[in-house]
XYZ file of C-alpha atoms in Angstrom:
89
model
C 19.184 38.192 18.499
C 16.019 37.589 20.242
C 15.753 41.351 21.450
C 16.663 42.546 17.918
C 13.628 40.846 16.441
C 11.502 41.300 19.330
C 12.127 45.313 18.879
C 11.719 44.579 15.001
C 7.749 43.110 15.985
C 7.093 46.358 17.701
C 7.887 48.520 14.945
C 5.646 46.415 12.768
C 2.764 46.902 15.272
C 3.298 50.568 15.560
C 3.629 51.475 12.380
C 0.191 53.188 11.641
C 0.532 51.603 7.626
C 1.885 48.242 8.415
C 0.879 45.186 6.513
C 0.741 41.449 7.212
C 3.848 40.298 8.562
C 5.559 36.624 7.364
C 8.326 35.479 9.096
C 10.646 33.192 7.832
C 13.419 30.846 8.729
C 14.944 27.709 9.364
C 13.398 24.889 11.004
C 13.846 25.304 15.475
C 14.870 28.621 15.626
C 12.073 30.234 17.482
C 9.978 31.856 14.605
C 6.643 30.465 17.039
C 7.702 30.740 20.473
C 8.842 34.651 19.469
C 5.624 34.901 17.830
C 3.574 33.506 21.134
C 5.880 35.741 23.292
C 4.922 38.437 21.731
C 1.883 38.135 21.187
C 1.318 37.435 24.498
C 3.098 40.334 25.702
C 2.005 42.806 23.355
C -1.452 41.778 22.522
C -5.259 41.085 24.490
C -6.243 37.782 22.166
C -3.378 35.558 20.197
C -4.803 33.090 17.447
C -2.233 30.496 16.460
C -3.429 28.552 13.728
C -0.478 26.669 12.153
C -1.108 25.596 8.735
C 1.233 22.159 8.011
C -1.134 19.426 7.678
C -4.042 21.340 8.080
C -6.546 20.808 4.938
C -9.530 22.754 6.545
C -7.566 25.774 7.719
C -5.968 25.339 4.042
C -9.255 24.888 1.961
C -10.447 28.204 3.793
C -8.230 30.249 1.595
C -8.681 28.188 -1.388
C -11.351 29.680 -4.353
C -13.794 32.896 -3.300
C -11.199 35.296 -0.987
C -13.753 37.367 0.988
C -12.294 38.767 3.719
C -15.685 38.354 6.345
C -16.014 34.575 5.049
C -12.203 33.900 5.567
C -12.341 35.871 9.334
C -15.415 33.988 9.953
C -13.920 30.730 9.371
C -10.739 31.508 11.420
C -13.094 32.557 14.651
C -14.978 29.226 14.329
C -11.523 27.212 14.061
C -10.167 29.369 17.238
C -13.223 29.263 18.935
C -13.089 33.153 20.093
C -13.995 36.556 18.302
C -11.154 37.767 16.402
C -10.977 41.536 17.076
C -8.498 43.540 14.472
C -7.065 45.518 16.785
C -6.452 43.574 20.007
C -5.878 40.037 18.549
C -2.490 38.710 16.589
C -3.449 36.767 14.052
């Protein structure tokens, strides 16, 4: 199982069109670690930022939705330079 959605994760980041990714399932069955792994693996920069119980991560998204204010805001809550094609998001 884990290979099969590990290889699944590096279609998404090779395909030249891909969109944001959501990944979705049960409660303890390794959604972040693979996620981590991967990103860690496959990527310079990861940028967890989990969103339960998080009111300033949430309030980001919340009202005016540009992209350069919302990128902005997630560099200053990770602390790093987010760069589009080296970081997982």
């Amino acid at each position: 199982m884990e290979r099969a959605a590990y290889q699944n994760l590096l279609k998404w980041k090779n395909n030249p069109h891909r969109k944001p990714l959501l990944i979705k399932g049960a409660r303890q069955v390794g959604k972040t670690w693979l996620m981590k792994a991967f990103g860690s693996n496959e990527y310079e920069s990861v940028a967890y930022i989990n969103f339960d119980h998080n009111d300033r991560m949430k309030n980001l998204f919340e009202g005016d939705l540009d992209i350069q204010r919302i990128i902005t805001g997630l560099e200053l809550y990770v602390g790093r330079k987010i760069d589009a094609a080296n970081t997982l998001l």
